[in-house]
Coordinates of C-alpha atoms in Angstrom, one line a residue:
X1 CA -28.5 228.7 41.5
X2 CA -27.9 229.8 45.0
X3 CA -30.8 231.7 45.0
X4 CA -32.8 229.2 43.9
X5 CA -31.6 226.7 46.4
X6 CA -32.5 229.2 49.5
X7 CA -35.7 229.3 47.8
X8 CA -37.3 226.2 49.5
X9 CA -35.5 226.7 52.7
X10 CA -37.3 230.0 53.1
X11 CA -40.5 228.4 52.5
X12 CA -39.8 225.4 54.8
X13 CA -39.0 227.9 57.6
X14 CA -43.0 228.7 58.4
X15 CA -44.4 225.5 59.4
X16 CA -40.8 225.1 62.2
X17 CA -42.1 228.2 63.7
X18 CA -45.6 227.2 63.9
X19 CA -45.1 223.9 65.7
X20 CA -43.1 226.4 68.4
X21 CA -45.9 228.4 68.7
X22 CA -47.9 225.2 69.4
X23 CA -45.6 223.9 72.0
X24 CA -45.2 227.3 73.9
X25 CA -48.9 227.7 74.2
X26 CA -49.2 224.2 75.2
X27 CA -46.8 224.8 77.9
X28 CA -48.3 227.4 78.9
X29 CA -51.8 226.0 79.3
X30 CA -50.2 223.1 81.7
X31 CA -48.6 226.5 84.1
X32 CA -52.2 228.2 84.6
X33 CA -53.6 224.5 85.4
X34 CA -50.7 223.9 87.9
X35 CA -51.2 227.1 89.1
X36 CA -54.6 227.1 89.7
X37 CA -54.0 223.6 91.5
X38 CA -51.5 225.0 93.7
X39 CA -53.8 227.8 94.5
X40 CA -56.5 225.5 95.0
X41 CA -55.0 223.4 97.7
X42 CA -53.2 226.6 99.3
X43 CA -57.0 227.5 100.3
X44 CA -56.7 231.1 98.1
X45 CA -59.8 230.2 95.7
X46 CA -63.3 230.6 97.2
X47 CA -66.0 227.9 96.3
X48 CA -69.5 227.3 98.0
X49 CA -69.2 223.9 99.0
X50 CA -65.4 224.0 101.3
X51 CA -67.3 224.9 103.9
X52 CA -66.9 221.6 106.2
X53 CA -63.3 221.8 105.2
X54 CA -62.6 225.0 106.1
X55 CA -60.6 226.3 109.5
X56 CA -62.6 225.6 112.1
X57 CA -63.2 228.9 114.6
X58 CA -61.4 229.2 118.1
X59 CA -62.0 227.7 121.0
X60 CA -61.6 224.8 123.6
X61 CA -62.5 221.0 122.6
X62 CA -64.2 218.7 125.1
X63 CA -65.7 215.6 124.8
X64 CA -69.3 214.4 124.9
X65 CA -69.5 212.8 128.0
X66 CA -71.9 210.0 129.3
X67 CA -73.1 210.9 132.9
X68 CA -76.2 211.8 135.1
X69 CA -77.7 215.0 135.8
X70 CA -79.8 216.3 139.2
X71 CA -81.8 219.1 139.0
X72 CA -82.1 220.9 142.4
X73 CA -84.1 223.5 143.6
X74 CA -83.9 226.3 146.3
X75 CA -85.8 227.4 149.0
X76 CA -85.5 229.6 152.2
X77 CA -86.1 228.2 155.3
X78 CA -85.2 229.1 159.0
X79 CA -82.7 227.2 161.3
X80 CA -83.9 227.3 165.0
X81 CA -85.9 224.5 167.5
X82 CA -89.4 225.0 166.4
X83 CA -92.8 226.2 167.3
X84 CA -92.6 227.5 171.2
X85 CA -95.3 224.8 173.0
X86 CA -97.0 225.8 176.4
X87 CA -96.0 223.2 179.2
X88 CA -99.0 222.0 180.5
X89 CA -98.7 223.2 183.8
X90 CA -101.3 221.7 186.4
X91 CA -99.7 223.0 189.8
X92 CA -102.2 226.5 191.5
X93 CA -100.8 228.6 193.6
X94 CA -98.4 232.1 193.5
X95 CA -94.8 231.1 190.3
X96 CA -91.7 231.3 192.9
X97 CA -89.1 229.9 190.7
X98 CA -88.4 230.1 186.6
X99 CA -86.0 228.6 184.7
X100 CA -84.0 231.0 181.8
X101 CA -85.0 230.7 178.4
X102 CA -82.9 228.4 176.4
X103 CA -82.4 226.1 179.4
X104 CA -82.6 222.4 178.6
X105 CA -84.5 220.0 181.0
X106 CA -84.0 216.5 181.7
X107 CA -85.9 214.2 183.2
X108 CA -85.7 214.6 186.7
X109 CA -85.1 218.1 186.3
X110 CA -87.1 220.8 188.0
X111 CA -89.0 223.0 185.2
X112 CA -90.7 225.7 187.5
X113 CA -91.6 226.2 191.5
X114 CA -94.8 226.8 192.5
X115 CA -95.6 228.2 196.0
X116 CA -91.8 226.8 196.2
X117 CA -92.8 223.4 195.5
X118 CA -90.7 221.7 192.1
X119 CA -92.7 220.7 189.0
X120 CA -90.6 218.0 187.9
X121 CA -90.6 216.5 184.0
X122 CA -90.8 213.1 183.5
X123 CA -90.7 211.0 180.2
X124 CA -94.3 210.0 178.8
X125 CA -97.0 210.3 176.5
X126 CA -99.8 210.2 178.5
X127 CA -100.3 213.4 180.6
X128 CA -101.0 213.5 184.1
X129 CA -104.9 213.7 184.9
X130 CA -105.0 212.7 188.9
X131 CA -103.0 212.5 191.9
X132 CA -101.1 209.0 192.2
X133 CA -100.9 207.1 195.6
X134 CA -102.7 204.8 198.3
X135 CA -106.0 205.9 199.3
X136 CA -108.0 204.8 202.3
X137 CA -111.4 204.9 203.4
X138 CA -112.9 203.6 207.0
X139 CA -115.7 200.6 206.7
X140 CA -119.2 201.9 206.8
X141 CA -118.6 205.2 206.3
X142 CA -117.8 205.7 202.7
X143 CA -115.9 208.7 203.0
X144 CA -112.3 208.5 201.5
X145 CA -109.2 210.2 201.9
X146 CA -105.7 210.1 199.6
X147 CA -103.5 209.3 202.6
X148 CA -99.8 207.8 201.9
X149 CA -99.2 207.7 205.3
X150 CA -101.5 205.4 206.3
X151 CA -100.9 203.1 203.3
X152 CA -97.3 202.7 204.7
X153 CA -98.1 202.8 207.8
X154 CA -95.4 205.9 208.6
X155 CA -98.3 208.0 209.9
X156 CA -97.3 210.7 208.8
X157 CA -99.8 213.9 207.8
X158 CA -101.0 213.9 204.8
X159 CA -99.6 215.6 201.6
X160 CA -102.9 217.8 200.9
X161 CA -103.9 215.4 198.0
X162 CA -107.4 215.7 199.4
X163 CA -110.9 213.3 198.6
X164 CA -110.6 214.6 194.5
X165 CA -107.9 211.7 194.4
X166 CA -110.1 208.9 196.3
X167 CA -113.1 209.1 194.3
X168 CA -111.4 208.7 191.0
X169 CA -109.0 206.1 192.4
X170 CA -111.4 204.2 194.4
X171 CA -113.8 204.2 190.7
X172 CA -110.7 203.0 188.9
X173 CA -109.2 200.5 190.7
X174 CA -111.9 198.4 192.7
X175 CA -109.4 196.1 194.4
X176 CA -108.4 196.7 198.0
X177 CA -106.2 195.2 200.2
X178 CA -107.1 195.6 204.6
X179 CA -105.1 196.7 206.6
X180 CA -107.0 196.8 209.6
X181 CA -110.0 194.7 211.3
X182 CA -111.7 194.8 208.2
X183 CA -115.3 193.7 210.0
X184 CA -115.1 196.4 212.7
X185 CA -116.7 199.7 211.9
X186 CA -114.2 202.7 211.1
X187 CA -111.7 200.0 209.9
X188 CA -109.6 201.4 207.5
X189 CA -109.4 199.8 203.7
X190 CA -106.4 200.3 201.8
X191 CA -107.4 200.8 197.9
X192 CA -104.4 200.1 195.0
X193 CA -104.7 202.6 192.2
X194 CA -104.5 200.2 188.5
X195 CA -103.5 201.7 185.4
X196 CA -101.2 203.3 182.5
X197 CA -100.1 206.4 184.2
X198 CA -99.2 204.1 187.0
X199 CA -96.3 201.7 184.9
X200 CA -95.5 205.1 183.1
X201 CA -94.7 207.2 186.7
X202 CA -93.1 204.0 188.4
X203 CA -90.8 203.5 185.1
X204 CA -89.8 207.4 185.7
X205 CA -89.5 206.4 188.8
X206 CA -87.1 203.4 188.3
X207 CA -84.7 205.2 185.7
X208 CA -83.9 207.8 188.6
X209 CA -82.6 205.2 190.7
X210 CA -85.6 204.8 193.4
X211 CA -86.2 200.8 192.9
X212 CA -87.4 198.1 195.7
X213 CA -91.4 198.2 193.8
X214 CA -92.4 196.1 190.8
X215 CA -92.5 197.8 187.9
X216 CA -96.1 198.1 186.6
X217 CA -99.9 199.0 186.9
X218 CA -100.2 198.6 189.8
X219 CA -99.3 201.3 192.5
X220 CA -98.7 200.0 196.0
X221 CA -97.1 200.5 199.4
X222 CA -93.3 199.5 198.0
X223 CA -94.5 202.7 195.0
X224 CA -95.4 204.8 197.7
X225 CA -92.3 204.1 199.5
X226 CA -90.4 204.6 196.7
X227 CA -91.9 208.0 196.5
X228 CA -91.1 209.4 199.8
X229 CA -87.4 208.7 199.1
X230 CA -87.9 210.5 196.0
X231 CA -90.0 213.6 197.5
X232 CA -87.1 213.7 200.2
X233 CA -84.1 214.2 197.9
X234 CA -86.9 217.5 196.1
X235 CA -87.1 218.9 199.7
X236 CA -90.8 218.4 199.6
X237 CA -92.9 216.8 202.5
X238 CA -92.9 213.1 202.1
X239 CA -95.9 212.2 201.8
X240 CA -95.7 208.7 199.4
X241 CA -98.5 210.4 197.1
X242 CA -97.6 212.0 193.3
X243 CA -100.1 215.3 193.1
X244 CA -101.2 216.2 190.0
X245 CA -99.5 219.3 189.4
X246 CA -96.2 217.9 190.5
X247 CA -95.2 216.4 187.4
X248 CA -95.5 217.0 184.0
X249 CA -94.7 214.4 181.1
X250 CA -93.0 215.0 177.4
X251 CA -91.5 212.9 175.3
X252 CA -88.1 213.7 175.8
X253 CA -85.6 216.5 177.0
X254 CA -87.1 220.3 176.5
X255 CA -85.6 223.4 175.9
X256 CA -87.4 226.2 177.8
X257 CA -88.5 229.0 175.7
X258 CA -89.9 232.6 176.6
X259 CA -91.9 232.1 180.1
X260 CA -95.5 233.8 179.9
X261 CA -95.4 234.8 183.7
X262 CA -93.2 236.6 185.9
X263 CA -92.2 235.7 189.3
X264 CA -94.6 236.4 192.1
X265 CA -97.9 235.8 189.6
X266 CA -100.2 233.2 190.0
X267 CA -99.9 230.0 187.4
X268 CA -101.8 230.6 184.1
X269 CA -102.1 227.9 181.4
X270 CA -99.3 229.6 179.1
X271 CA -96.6 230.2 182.3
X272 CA -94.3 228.1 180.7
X273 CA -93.3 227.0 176.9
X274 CA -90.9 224.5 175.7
X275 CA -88.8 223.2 172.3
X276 CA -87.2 220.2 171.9
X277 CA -83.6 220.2 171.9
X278 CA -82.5 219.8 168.4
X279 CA -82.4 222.5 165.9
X280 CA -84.4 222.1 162.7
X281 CA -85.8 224.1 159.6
X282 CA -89.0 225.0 158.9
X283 CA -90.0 225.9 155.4
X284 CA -92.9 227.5 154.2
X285 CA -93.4 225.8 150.4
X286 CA -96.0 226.9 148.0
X287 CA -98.6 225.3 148.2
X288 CA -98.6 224.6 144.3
X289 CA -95.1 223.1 144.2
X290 CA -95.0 221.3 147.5
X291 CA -94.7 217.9 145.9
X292 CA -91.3 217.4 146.7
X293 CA -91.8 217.5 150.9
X294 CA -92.8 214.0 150.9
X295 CA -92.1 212.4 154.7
X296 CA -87.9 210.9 154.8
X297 CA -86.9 213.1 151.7
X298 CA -83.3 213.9 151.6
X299 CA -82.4 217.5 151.3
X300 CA -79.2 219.4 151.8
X301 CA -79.5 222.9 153.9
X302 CA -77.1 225.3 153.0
X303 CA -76.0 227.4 155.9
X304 CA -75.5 231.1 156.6
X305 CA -71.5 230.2 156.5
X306 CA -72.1 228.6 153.4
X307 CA -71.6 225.1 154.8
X308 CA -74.1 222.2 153.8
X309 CA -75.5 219.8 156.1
X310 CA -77.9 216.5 155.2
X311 CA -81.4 216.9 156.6
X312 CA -84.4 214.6 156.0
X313 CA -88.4 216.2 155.6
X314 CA -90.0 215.3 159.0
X315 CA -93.5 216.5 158.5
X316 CA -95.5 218.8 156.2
X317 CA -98.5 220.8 157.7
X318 CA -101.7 220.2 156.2
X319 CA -103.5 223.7 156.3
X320 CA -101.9 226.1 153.9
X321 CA -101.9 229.7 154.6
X322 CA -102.3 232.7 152.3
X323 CA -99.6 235.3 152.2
X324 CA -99.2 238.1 154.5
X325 CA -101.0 241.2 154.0
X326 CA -102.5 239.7 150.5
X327 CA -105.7 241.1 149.0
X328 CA -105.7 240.2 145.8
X329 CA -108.4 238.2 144.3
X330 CA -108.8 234.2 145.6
X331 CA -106.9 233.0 142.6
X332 CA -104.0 235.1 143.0
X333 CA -104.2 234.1 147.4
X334 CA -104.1 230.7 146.0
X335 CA -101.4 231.3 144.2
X336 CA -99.3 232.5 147.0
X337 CA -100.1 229.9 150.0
X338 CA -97.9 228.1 151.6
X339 CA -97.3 225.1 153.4
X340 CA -95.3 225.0 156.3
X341 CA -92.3 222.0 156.0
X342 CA -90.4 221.2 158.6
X343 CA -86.5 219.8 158.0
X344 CA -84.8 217.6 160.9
X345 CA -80.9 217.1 160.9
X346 CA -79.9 214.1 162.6
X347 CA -76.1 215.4 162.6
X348 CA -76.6 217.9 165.2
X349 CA -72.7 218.4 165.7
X350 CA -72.4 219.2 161.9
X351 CA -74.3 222.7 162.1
X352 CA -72.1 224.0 164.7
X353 CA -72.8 226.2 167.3
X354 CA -75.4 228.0 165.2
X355 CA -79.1 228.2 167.1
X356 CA -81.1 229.8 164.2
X357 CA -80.8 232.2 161.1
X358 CA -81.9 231.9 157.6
X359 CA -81.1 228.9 155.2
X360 CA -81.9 227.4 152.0
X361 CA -82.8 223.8 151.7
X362 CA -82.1 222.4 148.4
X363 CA -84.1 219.2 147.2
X364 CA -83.8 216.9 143.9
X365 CA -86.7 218.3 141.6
X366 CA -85.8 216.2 138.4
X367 CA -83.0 213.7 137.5
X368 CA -81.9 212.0 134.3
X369 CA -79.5 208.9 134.7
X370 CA -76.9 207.9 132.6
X371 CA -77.3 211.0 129.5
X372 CA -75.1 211.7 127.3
X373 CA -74.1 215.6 128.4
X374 CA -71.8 218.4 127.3
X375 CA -71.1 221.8 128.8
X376 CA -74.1 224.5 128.3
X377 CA -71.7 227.0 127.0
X378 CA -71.2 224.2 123.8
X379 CA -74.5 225.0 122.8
X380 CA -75.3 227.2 119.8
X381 CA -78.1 228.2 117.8
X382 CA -78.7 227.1 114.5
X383 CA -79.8 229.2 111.5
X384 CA -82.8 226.7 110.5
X385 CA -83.4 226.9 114.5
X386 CA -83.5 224.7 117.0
X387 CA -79.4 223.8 118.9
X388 CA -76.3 222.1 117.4
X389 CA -72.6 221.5 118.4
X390 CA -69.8 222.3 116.6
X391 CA -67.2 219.0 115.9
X392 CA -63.6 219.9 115.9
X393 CA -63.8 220.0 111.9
X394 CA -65.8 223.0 112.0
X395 CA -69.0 220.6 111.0
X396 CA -72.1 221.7 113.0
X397 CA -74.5 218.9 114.0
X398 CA -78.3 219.4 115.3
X399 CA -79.3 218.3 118.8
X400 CA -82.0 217.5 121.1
X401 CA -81.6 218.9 124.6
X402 CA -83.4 217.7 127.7
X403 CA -82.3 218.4 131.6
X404 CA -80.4 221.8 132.2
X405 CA -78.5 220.7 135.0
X406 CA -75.3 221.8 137.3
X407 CA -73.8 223.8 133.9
X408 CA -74.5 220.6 131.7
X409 CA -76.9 219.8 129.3
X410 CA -78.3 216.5 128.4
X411 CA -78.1 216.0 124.2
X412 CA -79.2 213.4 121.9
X413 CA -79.0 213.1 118.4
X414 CA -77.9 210.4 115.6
X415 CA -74.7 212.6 115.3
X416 CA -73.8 212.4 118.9
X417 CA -72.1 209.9 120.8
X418 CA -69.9 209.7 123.9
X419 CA -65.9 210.8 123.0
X420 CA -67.0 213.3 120.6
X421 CA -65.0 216.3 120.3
X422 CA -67.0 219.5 120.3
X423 CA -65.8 222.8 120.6
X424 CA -67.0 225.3 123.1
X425 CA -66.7 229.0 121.3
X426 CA -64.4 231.7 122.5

């Protein structure tokens, strides 16, 4: 009976152990999911489409930044006072005095002696071209002779002006005041000289202190007294009359340059050239890509010390010039003319003591306002070409790039906007 009992037992004892089985494996099945889950979000199984979520590669984060970029070019140039100019010297005779080179002049000054008389620079535009003074000529006669003495009545000799200075004086100014019977043959008329260089000497003459004349076209005995006091304090013979070759007119103060006599030689036309007194650059720009030296352009000039000063485009020559020592074919001497630019600082002081040396002018060439920028070195190449940036989630986003500018770039894209972080590779 026992036996029999167990019977059933035994038989019932299976399905208990196959409902374990059941569970175990089902148990089992959950671990492997978990596990892969956990191994999943630990980053330890590959798949092909993480890549936006993966860790992004080294390197600095900057934002895209909203700004504007200048493009500026280089070119030499050459700091000094300009083309050497030959003073128009009108004096004859033996050079007894010369100033040293470099010297600056004034007006008033003394700029050479000839036959140890002063040629003295005066402030004009309009060159001297005859003597200046009263001239006289006696009734029925004709004959004229450039005597200041008689005009003032000092009776003093006369300067050597000579009859060249009646006959154009007497042509351009008719009107003549008597001095003397005036009816009565060898009666001496009196003849005022009219006309610009007249109010431009007696204006020179005014702003060196010698006054008591009216100040205009009109040159009469007060001028010519004026003048003897002026030809007294220049140790020359007061004679009331202005010779031709005793002046000479610029526009301003001169700085002497290399003289093109020696002492003891006779006057020629180059005896004497002159700068002016500020120093500028001259640049010679190709001829092809001159169109930045427009008239008042702003440039900076980088100095020799590495300073920069502001200078302004003054004037640009209008006859280029081919290259030195080219012989190439006319295209390729095209090619390398130049145009020479000339560069005025007003800031004197700011360039120091420096008179001349080599310099590079820099000038604007292209300039994009208000751009949305990032650093060049952000840049990188993409495999389907063309440029992207890198976001700080490792995501790489195409770009457009426009003006390369001061280590910036200018970018555009729908992707990009100002604040976003982008990464600049190690």
């Amino acid at each position: 009976m026992t036996r029999i009992d167990d019977g059933p037992e035994a038989v019932s004892e299976p399905p208990r152990g196959g409902r374990g089985r059941r569970t175990a494996l089902i148990a089992l099945a959950v671990f492997v999911v978990a596990a892969v889950a956990v191994v999943g979000a630990l980053g330890l199984g590959g798949g092909g489409d993480e890549g936006p979520s993966a860790p992004p590669r080294a390197g600095s984060l900057v934002p895209v930044t909203r700004a504007t970029l200048t493009e500026r070019t280089q070119v030499d140039g050459q700091l000094g006072y300009g083309a050497e100019i030959p003073l128009p010297v009108k004096a004859t005779g033996t050079v007894t005095g010369l100033p040293e080179a470099g010297t600056t002049v004034k007006r008033g000054d003394t700029l050479l002696r000839v036959d140890d008389r002063p040629v003295v620079l005066l402030y004009g535009s309009l060159p001297m071209y005859r003597d200046l003074g009263l001239t006289t000529a006696a009734s029925g006669t004709g004959a004229g002779t450039a005597s200041g003495e008689a005009a003032s009545g000092a009776g003093k000799p006369d300067g050597g002006t000579g009859d060249a200075a009646a006959g154009p004086s007497a042509s351009s100014a008719p009107t003549g005041t008597g001095t003397g019977a005036g009816a009565g043959a060898g009666a001496a008329t009196v003849t005022e000289l009219k006309g610009m260089d007249v109010l431009q000497f007696e204006t020179n003459l005014a702003a060196l202190g010698y006054t008591g004349f009216t100040v205009d076209e009109t040159f009469t005995a007060k001028t010519a007294d004026a003048v003897e006091r002026w030809q007294k304090s220049l140790g020359m013979p007061e004679t009331g009359t202005v010779g031709i070759g005793d002046v000479i007119y610029s526009a301003g103060k001169v700085r002497i340059g290399r003289p093109g006599v020696r002492l003891g030689e006779a006057v020629a036309e180059n005896a004497l050239t002159y700068t002016g007194t500020a120093r500028k650059v001259v640049v010679d720009a190709s001829a092809a890509d001159a169109s930045w030296a427009v008239r008042g352009t702003a440039v900076r000039v980088r100095l020799p010390d590495d300073r920069t000063v502001r200078g302004e485009v003054a004037s640009v020559g209008r006859q280029a010039s081919a290259p030195e020592g080219g012989s190439g074919e006319g295209g390729a001497q095209q090619a390398g003319a130049t145009v020479p630019v000339t560069v005025t600082i007003k800031d004197q002081k700011s360039v120091g003591r420096l008179e001349s040396g080599p310099v590079t002018v820099e000038y604007v060439g292209r300039e994009a306002r208000d751009v949305l920028t990032v650093p060049v070195a952000a840049l990188v190449a993409l495999a389907e070409g063309g440029h992207g940036l890198e976001t700080a989630d490792g995501r790489f986003v195409a770009v457009r790039t426009g003006l390369f500018a001061d280590g910036k770039v200018e970018v555009s894209g729908p992707a990009v906007r100002a604040g976003l972080k982008v990464r600049i590779p190690e």
